[in-house]
Short mmCIF file of C-alpha atoms in Angstrom, two decimals:
data_model
loop_
_atom_site.label_atom_id
_atom_site.label_comp_id
_atom_site.label_asym_id
_atom_site.label_seq_id
_atom_site.Cartn_x
_atom_site.Cartn_y
_atom_site.Cartn_z
CA MET A 1 26.11 -20.85 18.99
CA ARG A 2 23.85 -23.39 20.68
CA VAL A 3 24.21 -21.54 23.96
CA THR A 4 23.55 -18.22 22.32
CA ASN A 5 20.52 -19.57 20.53
CA SER A 6 18.99 -21.05 23.62
CA LEU A 7 19.72 -17.88 25.58
CA ILE A 8 17.94 -15.83 22.97
CA LYS A 9 15.09 -18.28 22.91
CA ASP A 10 14.82 -18.21 26.68
CA GLN A 11 14.59 -14.46 26.60
CA ILE A 12 11.85 -14.57 24.03
CA ILE A 13 10.04 -17.34 25.87
CA ASN A 14 10.17 -15.18 28.99
CA PHE A 15 8.78 -12.30 27.05
CA LEU A 16 6.02 -14.43 25.59
CA THR A 17 5.19 -16.02 28.91
CA ALA A 18 4.83 -12.58 30.40
CA ASN A 19 2.45 -11.88 27.59
CA GLN A 20 0.37 -15.01 27.99
CA GLU A 21 -1.94 -13.30 30.36
CA ARG A 22 -2.31 -10.39 28.02
CA LEU A 23 -3.01 -12.85 25.23
CA ALA A 24 -5.75 -14.42 27.28
CA ASP A 25 -7.11 -10.93 27.84
CA VAL A 26 -7.10 -10.36 24.14
CA GLN A 27 -9.03 -13.52 23.50
CA ARG A 28 -11.47 -12.51 26.18
CA GLN A 29 -11.86 -9.15 24.50
CA ILE A 30 -12.60 -10.80 21.20
CA SER A 31 -15.29 -12.92 22.73
CA THR A 32 -16.77 -9.90 24.49
CA ASN A 33 -16.71 -7.76 21.38
CA LYS A 34 -13.72 -5.62 22.29
CA GLU A 35 -15.14 -4.07 25.41
CA VAL A 36 -11.80 -2.58 26.31
CA ALA A 37 -9.74 -0.45 24.00
CA VAL A 38 -6.10 -1.37 23.60
CA SER A 39 -5.01 2.13 24.57
CA SER A 40 -6.36 1.95 28.09
CA ASP A 41 -5.20 -1.63 28.40
CA ASP A 42 -1.59 -1.01 27.71
CA PRO A 43 -0.37 2.57 27.38
CA VAL A 44 3.22 1.60 26.54
CA ARG A 45 2.13 -0.57 23.68
CA PHE A 46 -0.25 2.09 22.49
CA ASP A 47 2.56 4.67 22.56
CA ARG A 48 4.71 2.46 20.39
CA ALA A 49 1.94 2.00 17.90
CA SER A 50 1.28 5.72 17.75
CA ARG A 51 4.99 6.41 17.32
CA PHE A 52 5.00 4.10 14.33
CA LYS A 53 1.92 5.82 13.05
CA SER A 54 3.80 9.10 13.02
CA LEU A 55 6.60 7.34 11.13
CA LEU A 56 4.01 6.39 8.56
CA GLY A 57 3.16 10.04 8.11
CA LYS A 58 6.80 10.94 7.68
CA ASN A 59 7.29 8.26 5.06
CA GLU A 60 4.28 9.55 3.20
CA GLN A 61 5.89 12.99 3.11
CA TYR A 62 9.09 11.48 1.71
CA THR A 63 7.05 9.60 -0.88
CA SER A 64 5.43 12.82 -1.96
CA ASN A 65 8.89 14.47 -2.20
CA ILE A 66 9.97 11.57 -4.40
CA ASP A 67 6.94 11.88 -6.67
CA ASP A 68 7.72 15.55 -7.07
CA GLY A 69 11.38 14.77 -7.83
CA ILE A 70 10.43 12.14 -10.41
CA ALA A 71 8.04 14.55 -12.14
CA TRP A 72 10.87 17.11 -12.26
CA ILE A 73 13.29 14.59 -13.78
CA VAL A 74 10.74 13.31 -16.30
CA MET A 75 9.97 16.85 -17.43
CA GLY A 76 13.70 17.50 -17.81
CA ALA A 77 14.31 14.28 -19.71
CA GLU A 78 11.47 15.08 -22.11
CA SER A 79 13.00 18.48 -22.83
CA LEU A 80 16.42 16.90 -23.36
CA ASP A 81 14.86 14.39 -25.76
CA VAL A 82 13.57 17.29 -27.85
CA VAL A 83 17.04 18.89 -27.80
CA TYR A 84 18.49 15.59 -28.97
CA GLU A 85 15.94 15.35 -31.79
CA ALA A 86 16.79 18.90 -32.85
CA LEU A 87 20.47 17.93 -33.04
CA GLN A 88 19.60 14.98 -35.27
CA GLN A 89 17.42 17.11 -37.53
CA ALA A 90 20.20 19.68 -37.86
CA LYS A 91 22.56 16.92 -38.87
CA VAL A 92 20.11 15.61 -41.50
CA LEU A 93 19.79 19.11 -42.98
CA ALA A 94 23.57 19.39 -43.04
CA LEU A 95 24.06 16.05 -44.77
CA GLN A 96 21.35 16.82 -47.32
CA THR A 97 23.05 20.04 -48.36
CA ARG A 98 26.63 18.86 -47.96
CA GLY A 99 27.23 16.67 -51.08
CA ASP A 100 26.78 18.28 -54.44
CA ALA A 101 24.28 20.85 -53.36
CA VAL A 102 24.58 24.29 -54.73
CA SER A 103 25.22 27.18 -52.41
CA SER A 104 21.73 28.55 -52.72
CA THR A 105 20.31 25.31 -51.20
CA ARG A 106 22.57 25.72 -48.18
CA ALA A 107 21.42 29.28 -47.64
CA GLN A 108 17.82 28.10 -47.89
CA VAL A 109 18.09 25.76 -44.90
CA VAL A 110 19.60 28.40 -42.61
CA PRO A 111 16.18 29.55 -41.35
CA TYR A 112 15.30 25.91 -40.54
CA VAL A 113 18.48 25.51 -38.53
CA ASP A 114 17.74 28.82 -36.82
CA ALA A 115 14.30 27.52 -35.88
CA LEU A 116 15.93 24.40 -34.40
CA ILE A 117 18.22 26.58 -32.29
CA GLU A 118 15.25 28.52 -30.99
CA GLU A 119 13.41 25.32 -30.20
CA MET A 120 16.46 24.06 -28.27
CA VAL A 121 16.61 27.32 -26.29
CA LEU A 122 12.91 27.03 -25.54
CA MET A 123 13.50 23.52 -24.19
CA GLY A 124 16.50 24.71 -22.19
CA ASN A 125 14.22 27.24 -20.50
CA SER A 126 11.55 24.65 -19.63
CA LYS A 127 9.76 25.13 -16.34
CA PHE A 128 8.21 22.75 -13.87
CA MET A 129 5.72 24.22 -11.43
CA GLY A 130 6.96 27.70 -12.28
CA LYS A 131 10.65 26.87 -11.85
CA TYR A 132 13.35 26.63 -14.45
CA ILE A 133 14.52 23.03 -14.65
CA PHE A 134 18.02 23.57 -16.04
CA GLY A 135 19.25 26.67 -14.20
CA GLY A 136 20.95 24.87 -11.33
CA THR A 137 19.84 26.54 -8.12
CA ILE A 138 18.72 29.62 -10.05
CA THR A 139 15.18 28.52 -10.68
CA LYS A 140 13.36 31.84 -10.81
CA ASP A 141 13.45 35.23 -12.56
CA THR A 142 16.48 34.50 -14.80
CA GLU A 143 16.03 32.27 -17.82
CA PRO A 144 18.86 29.72 -17.89
CA PHE A 145 19.59 30.24 -21.60
CA ALA A 146 19.71 33.50 -23.51
CA TYR A 147 19.97 33.62 -27.31
CA ASP A 148 20.76 36.88 -29.07
CA GLY A 149 20.72 35.46 -32.60
CA VAL A 150 24.50 35.03 -32.56
CA SER A 151 25.29 32.84 -29.60
CA VAL A 152 23.68 31.17 -26.61
CA THR A 153 24.81 31.98 -23.09
CA TYR A 154 24.05 30.08 -19.90
CA ASN A 155 22.95 32.22 -16.97
CA GLY A 156 22.31 29.46 -14.48
CA ASN A 157 24.83 27.79 -12.19
CA ASP A 158 26.07 24.26 -11.48
CA GLY A 159 24.20 23.90 -8.21
CA SER A 160 22.42 20.64 -7.59
CA LEU A 161 18.80 20.36 -6.49
CA THR A 162 17.78 17.56 -4.16
CA ARG A 163 14.70 16.09 -2.55
CA LYS A 164 14.62 14.79 1.00
CA VAL A 165 13.75 11.11 0.82
CA GLY A 166 14.76 9.91 4.28
CA ASP A 167 15.78 11.30 7.67
CA ASP A 168 19.32 11.94 6.44
CA THR A 169 18.98 11.11 2.77
CA TYR A 170 18.73 13.51 -0.09
CA LEU A 171 18.65 12.51 -3.75
CA GLU A 172 19.68 14.71 -6.65
CA ILE A 173 17.05 15.55 -9.25
CA ASN A 174 18.53 18.06 -11.68
CA THR A 175 20.58 18.37 -14.84
CA THR A 176 22.24 21.75 -15.18
CA GLY A 177 22.36 23.76 -18.38
CA SER A 178 26.14 23.65 -18.52
CA GLU A 179 25.91 19.90 -19.06
CA PHE A 180 24.50 20.48 -22.56
CA LEU A 181 25.47 24.06 -23.37
CA ASN A 182 27.79 22.75 -26.10
CA ALA A 183 24.77 21.35 -27.99
CA PHE A 184 23.80 24.92 -28.84
CA GLY A 185 27.36 25.73 -29.95
CA ALA A 186 27.40 22.79 -32.36
CA VAL A 187 24.17 23.76 -34.11
CA ILE A 188 25.15 27.43 -34.21
CA ALA A 189 28.47 26.41 -35.80
CA LEU A 190 26.49 24.51 -38.42
CA ARG A 191 24.17 27.43 -39.03
CA ASP A 192 27.17 29.75 -39.49
CA ALA A 193 28.90 27.26 -41.82
CA LEU A 194 25.78 26.97 -43.95
CA ASP A 195 25.43 30.73 -44.00
CA ALA A 196 29.07 31.10 -45.08
CA ASP A 197 28.69 28.25 -47.59
CA ASP A 198 31.83 26.72 -46.06
CA GLY A 199 31.98 22.93 -46.73
CA ALA A 200 34.93 22.27 -44.41
CA ALA A 201 33.27 24.15 -41.56
CA MET A 202 30.09 22.15 -42.19
CA ASP A 203 32.05 18.91 -41.83
CA ALA A 204 33.53 20.15 -38.59
CA ALA A 205 30.08 21.14 -37.32
CA ILE A 206 28.64 17.73 -38.24
CA ALA A 207 31.42 16.02 -36.29
CA GLN A 208 30.74 18.38 -33.39
CA ILE A 209 27.02 17.52 -33.49
CA ASP A 210 27.90 13.82 -33.29
CA THR A 211 30.10 14.43 -30.26
CA VAL A 212 27.56 16.52 -28.37
CA SER A 213 24.79 14.06 -29.28
CA THR A 214 26.70 11.28 -27.57
CA GLN A 215 27.30 13.51 -24.55
CA LEU A 216 23.64 14.41 -24.44
CA LEU A 217 22.62 10.75 -24.48
CA ASN A 218 24.86 10.24 -21.45
CA THR A 219 23.24 13.20 -19.73
CA ILE A 220 19.79 11.75 -20.46
CA ALA A 221 20.95 8.36 -19.15
CA ARG A 222 22.17 10.04 -15.95
CA ALA A 223 18.73 11.59 -15.51
CA GLY A 224 17.28 8.11 -16.01
CA SER A 225 19.45 6.70 -13.26
CA MET A 226 18.47 9.54 -10.89
CA GLN A 227 14.86 8.64 -11.61
CA ARG A 228 15.56 4.96 -10.98
CA LYS A 229 17.14 5.73 -7.61
CA LEU A 230 14.08 7.71 -6.58
CA GLU A 231 11.78 4.92 -7.72
CA LEU A 232 13.70 2.31 -5.75
CA THR A 233 13.57 4.53 -2.68
CA ARG A 234 9.84 4.98 -3.19
CA ASP A 235 9.34 1.20 -3.44
CA ASN A 236 11.30 0.75 -0.26
CA LEU A 237 9.27 3.42 1.55
CA GLU A 238 6.05 1.82 0.37
CA ILE A 239 7.13 -1.54 1.75
CA ALA A 240 8.36 0.11 4.95
CA ASN A 241 4.92 1.61 5.42
CA VAL A 242 3.23 -1.72 4.81
CA ASN A 243 5.58 -3.32 7.35
CA LEU A 244 4.82 -0.58 9.86
CA GLN A 245 1.11 -1.15 9.35
CA SER A 246 1.66 -4.87 9.77
CA TYR A 247 3.46 -4.13 13.02
CA ILE A 248 0.59 -1.92 14.13
CA SER A 249 -1.85 -4.76 13.28
CA GLN A 250 0.21 -6.98 15.49
CA ALA A 251 0.53 -4.44 18.29
CA GLU A 252 -3.21 -3.90 18.29
CA ASP A 253 -3.54 -7.58 18.94
CA VAL A 254 -7.31 -7.63 19.18
CA ASP A 255 -7.89 -6.88 15.53
CA LEU A 256 -5.28 -9.32 14.34
CA MET A 257 -6.40 -12.18 16.55
CA GLU A 258 -9.97 -11.58 15.58
CA ALA A 259 -9.07 -11.52 11.90
CA ILE A 260 -7.05 -14.71 12.21
CA LEU A 261 -9.73 -16.54 14.13
CA GLN A 262 -12.32 -15.40 11.62
CA PHE A 263 -10.12 -16.39 8.74
CA ASN A 264 -9.45 -19.79 10.20
CA ALA A 265 -13.16 -20.26 10.86
CA GLN A 266 -14.32 -19.10 7.43
CA GLU A 267 -11.64 -20.96 5.59
CA LEU A 268 -12.23 -24.05 7.64
CA GLY A 269 -12.05 -26.38 4.67
CA TYR A 270 -8.81 -24.81 3.63
CA ARG A 271 -7.45 -24.99 7.08
CA ALA A 272 -8.39 -28.63 7.49
CA ALA A 273 -6.84 -29.46 4.14
CA LEU A 274 -3.71 -27.66 5.07
CA GLU A 275 -3.48 -28.68 8.67
CA SER A 276 -1.16 -31.58 7.96
CA SER A 277 0.94 -29.75 5.43
CA ALA A 278 0.98 -26.64 7.59
CA ARG A 279 2.29 -28.75 10.40
CA ILE A 280 4.92 -30.14 8.13
CA MET A 281 5.84 -26.69 6.86
CA ASN A 282 5.96 -25.18 10.31
CA ILE A 283 7.86 -27.99 11.80
CA SER A 284 10.19 -28.35 8.89
CA ILE A 285 11.23 -24.73 9.01
CA LEU A 286 11.32 -24.66 12.77
CA ASP A 287 13.20 -27.93 13.03
CA HIS A 288 15.54 -26.89 10.32
CA LEU A 289 16.50 -23.86 12.29
CA ARG A 290 16.35 -25.24 15.74
CA MET B 1 -1.39 -34.95 25.36
CA SER B 2 -1.03 -32.67 28.33
CA ASP B 3 -3.16 -33.46 31.34
CA LYS B 4 -3.44 -29.79 32.22
CA PRO B 5 -6.45 -27.80 31.13
CA LYS B 6 -5.83 -26.17 27.78
CA ASP B 7 -5.85 -22.61 29.06
CA HIS B 8 -3.01 -23.43 31.34
CA ALA B 9 -0.97 -25.41 28.86
CA SER B 10 2.72 -24.85 29.32
CA LYS B 11 4.39 -22.32 27.10
CA SER B 12 6.22 -25.01 25.13
CA ASP B 13 2.91 -26.61 24.17
CA ARG B 14 1.66 -23.37 22.78
CA VAL B 15 4.65 -21.68 21.24
CA GLU B 16 7.43 -23.04 19.13
CA LEU B 17 10.44 -20.93 18.29
CA SER B 18 13.07 -21.35 15.62
CA ASP B 19 16.71 -20.53 16.05
CA PRO B 20 17.57 -16.91 15.22
CA LEU B 21 17.83 -15.92 11.58
CA GLU B 22 20.09 -13.21 10.28
CA PHE B 23 18.52 -10.37 8.31
CA PRO B 24 21.61 -8.46 7.17
CA ALA B 25 19.53 -5.55 5.83
CA GLY B 26 16.84 -5.66 8.50
CA LEU B 27 13.37 -5.11 7.09
CA PRO B 28 12.18 -1.92 5.37
CA GLY B 29 10.95 0.32 8.19
CA PHE B 30 12.83 -1.82 10.72
CA GLU B 31 16.34 -1.61 9.34
CA GLU B 32 17.96 -1.77 12.78
CA HIS B 33 16.48 -5.21 13.49
CA LYS B 34 18.99 -7.75 12.20
CA GLN B 35 17.91 -10.97 13.91
CA PHE B 36 14.51 -12.60 13.90
CA ILE B 37 12.94 -15.75 15.25
CA PHE B 38 10.02 -17.68 13.79
CA GLU B 39 7.25 -18.20 16.26
CA SER B 40 4.41 -20.66 15.87
CA ARG B 41 1.41 -20.68 18.20
CA ALA B 42 -0.50 -23.91 18.07
CA GLU B 43 -3.93 -22.31 18.04
CA MET B 44 -3.00 -19.82 15.34
CA ARG B 45 -1.68 -22.11 12.66
CA PRO B 46 -0.98 -21.78 9.81
CA PHE B 47 -0.14 -18.22 10.82
CA LEU B 48 3.33 -17.54 12.14
CA TRP B 49 5.14 -14.58 13.63
CA LEU B 50 8.48 -13.16 12.67
CA ARG B 51 9.71 -11.80 15.97
CA SER B 52 12.69 -9.48 16.41
CA VAL B 53 15.42 -10.75 18.69
CA ASP B 54 16.63 -7.21 19.25
CA ASP B 55 13.22 -6.12 20.46
CA PRO B 56 10.78 -8.95 21.22
CA GLU B 57 7.89 -6.46 21.22
CA MET B 58 8.39 -6.12 17.50
CA ALA B 59 6.80 -8.93 15.51
CA LEU B 60 5.11 -9.27 12.17
CA PRO B 61 2.46 -11.88 11.33
CA ILE B 62 3.44 -14.02 8.33
CA ILE B 63 2.29 -17.06 6.39
CA SER B 64 4.19 -19.46 4.17
CA CYS B 65 3.70 -18.74 0.46
CA LEU B 66 3.98 -22.47 -0.13
CA LEU B 67 0.54 -22.96 1.42
CA LEU B 68 -1.04 -20.55 -1.02
CA LYS B 69 -1.90 -20.40 -4.70
CA LYS B 70 0.91 -21.33 -6.99
CA GLN B 71 0.39 -18.34 -9.28
CA VAL B 72 2.03 -16.18 -6.69
CA LEU B 73 5.23 -18.19 -6.70
CA LEU B 74 8.26 -16.08 -6.63
CA HIS B 75 10.45 -14.57 -9.26
CA ILE B 76 13.49 -13.37 -7.47
CA SER B 77 16.64 -12.13 -9.15
CA LYS B 78 19.99 -13.81 -8.67
CA GLU B 79 21.32 -10.55 -7.23
CA GLU B 80 18.69 -10.65 -4.50
CA LEU B 81 19.42 -14.29 -3.76
CA SER B 82 23.14 -13.59 -3.58
CA LEU B 83 22.43 -11.29 -0.63
CA ILE B 84 21.30 -14.27 1.42
CA GLY B 85 23.97 -16.69 0.25
CA SER B 86 22.51 -17.77 -3.15
CA PRO B 87 20.34 -20.62 -1.87
CA ALA B 88 19.20 -23.46 -4.14
CA GLU B 89 15.47 -23.37 -4.87
CA ALA B 90 14.79 -26.20 -2.43
CA ASP B 91 16.45 -24.18 0.33
CA ILE B 92 14.29 -21.09 -0.11
CA ALA B 93 11.38 -20.69 2.28
CA PRO B 94 9.15 -17.77 1.18
CA TYR B 95 6.65 -15.96 3.42
CA TYR B 96 4.17 -13.15 3.04
CA ILE B 97 3.90 -10.45 5.66
CA LEU B 98 0.30 -9.94 6.71
CA ARG B 99 -1.72 -7.11 8.14
CA VAL B 100 -5.29 -6.35 8.97
CA ASP B 101 -7.29 -4.21 6.59
CA PRO B 102 -8.50 -1.50 8.97
CA LYS B 103 -11.81 -1.08 7.13
CA GLU B 104 -12.74 -4.70 6.50
CA GLY B 105 -11.03 -6.24 9.49
CA THR B 106 -9.76 -8.97 7.17
CA ILE B 107 -6.24 -10.14 6.53
CA THR B 108 -4.21 -8.98 3.56
CA ALA B 109 -0.87 -10.27 2.31
CA ASN B 110 1.95 -8.24 0.82
CA THR B 111 2.58 -10.29 -2.32
CA LYS B 112 4.81 -7.59 -3.75
CA ALA B 113 7.44 -7.96 -1.06
CA PRO B 114 7.80 -11.48 0.32
CA VAL B 115 10.31 -12.46 2.94
CA ILE B 116 12.66 -15.17 1.76
CA ILE B 117 14.70 -17.40 4.00
CA ASN B 118 17.76 -19.38 3.08
CA THR B 119 17.11 -22.40 5.29
CA LYS B 120 20.72 -23.56 4.94
CA SER B 121 22.51 -20.38 5.89
CA MET B 122 19.66 -19.08 8.10
CA GLN B 123 19.71 -15.73 6.39
CA GLY B 124 16.63 -13.81 5.43
CA ARG B 125 15.63 -10.80 3.40
CA GLN B 126 12.51 -9.01 2.26
CA VAL B 127 12.58 -8.65 -1.52
CA ILE B 128 10.56 -6.27 -3.67
CA LEU B 129 9.24 -7.99 -6.78
CA GLU B 130 8.64 -5.91 -9.88
CA ARG B 131 5.85 -7.80 -11.53
CA ASP B 132 2.37 -6.83 -12.58
CA GLY B 133 -0.43 -8.17 -10.43
CA LEU B 134 1.54 -8.17 -7.20
CA VAL B 135 0.16 -5.83 -4.59
CA VAL B 136 0.90 -4.91 -1.01
CA ASP B 137 -2.64 -5.70 0.14
CA GLU B 138 -3.92 -8.85 -1.54
CA PRO B 139 -6.83 -10.25 0.46
CA LEU B 140 -5.54 -13.50 1.90
CA LYS B 141 -8.81 -15.19 0.94
CA ASN B 142 -7.90 -14.70 -2.72
CA LEU B 143 -4.74 -16.69 -2.24
CA VAL B 144 -6.38 -19.73 -0.73
CA PRO B 145 -6.12 -22.70 -3.09
CA SER B 146 -9.55 -23.95 -4.12
CA GLY B 147 -11.14 -26.77 -6.10
CA GLU B 148 -8.13 -29.00 -5.83
CA GLY B 149 -9.91 -31.43 -3.59
CA ALA B 150 -6.85 -31.86 -1.43
#
């Protein structure tokens, strides 16, 4: 380990020594107000910096893909929340008319349940930027859910939609309609039971609503975790871009040196106060690791 | 100390290097760089450089958070710490990565994503802190302790 360490250090020392002259140049440039541009000074270094600059652009594209993906997921989650609320309202209506209620009361709530079904279908056909959110890869022309007053059918597919968030990384953004198709079935079963004034069928429908509600919460949670993944990736890209810019600062030595010298000059009091502790800090970490 | 003129001081007078540190995850944007060395140039203190062993051309300017205002002290999760060997608090050395604001020409610090070093295991990692008030471009001037008379 010692040998390896000193070998590595020697290599870096060699590198730095080779750069001493360049460093002196840089300091000369600072004192002569940057007479020479870095590009003409050192084409290789300039190429590296510009390569990293193009990486920055790429990362910005990925970040924009992520923002788009998050907006898609949020829109979907909001629609699913409304579907969940509709399920709970249907259940409340069922419980209110279940007990001792007379048949006529049950028939009276049928239109309300029907309205809930239509609201759920409307949510299932939500669009984002002109595209259906829940149709799988069928995002145009065909509405994912069709309701003929009797039953709801799903006309989408189970295809997943992704956003490119890295050179070889794609993250999923969609929930497909088949993941919550049974929510419609449960409320329709309730509507039919109310219409038929069938207490046993109502109980079955209420149980069904509970089951699909739980499933729907899981689906919403999955959307939340897709969103979280995208957010973490976005954070990482943001930091990557800051690091790349830091590298570019460093590669374009003139600006950095100038900024440091200026900082140290302007914050002279600070620097003086810290000089001893800075020494201690530097040396302690360096010694520690030596 | 040296009898040579300052401009021709030997490299060891001017530059101090640490032993290599392991960065198992690299750094965001530089994931392939797994080993870094701390570099201190006498005339540039308290600024340091985090230089890649894999590619010595790659280096980032840094400064110890411990020299700066205490309000920016770190809140790092146990999970993050476990990735560099769960160091005790006394064994954590935190640093901010710096860059130059291209408009102002001044130095900014990334307080949102400090680099932390486990000085015992010699492992390092850049962590992303999810706290309000932390930004990727805090002017370094704002972090300078003031009015403490020290």
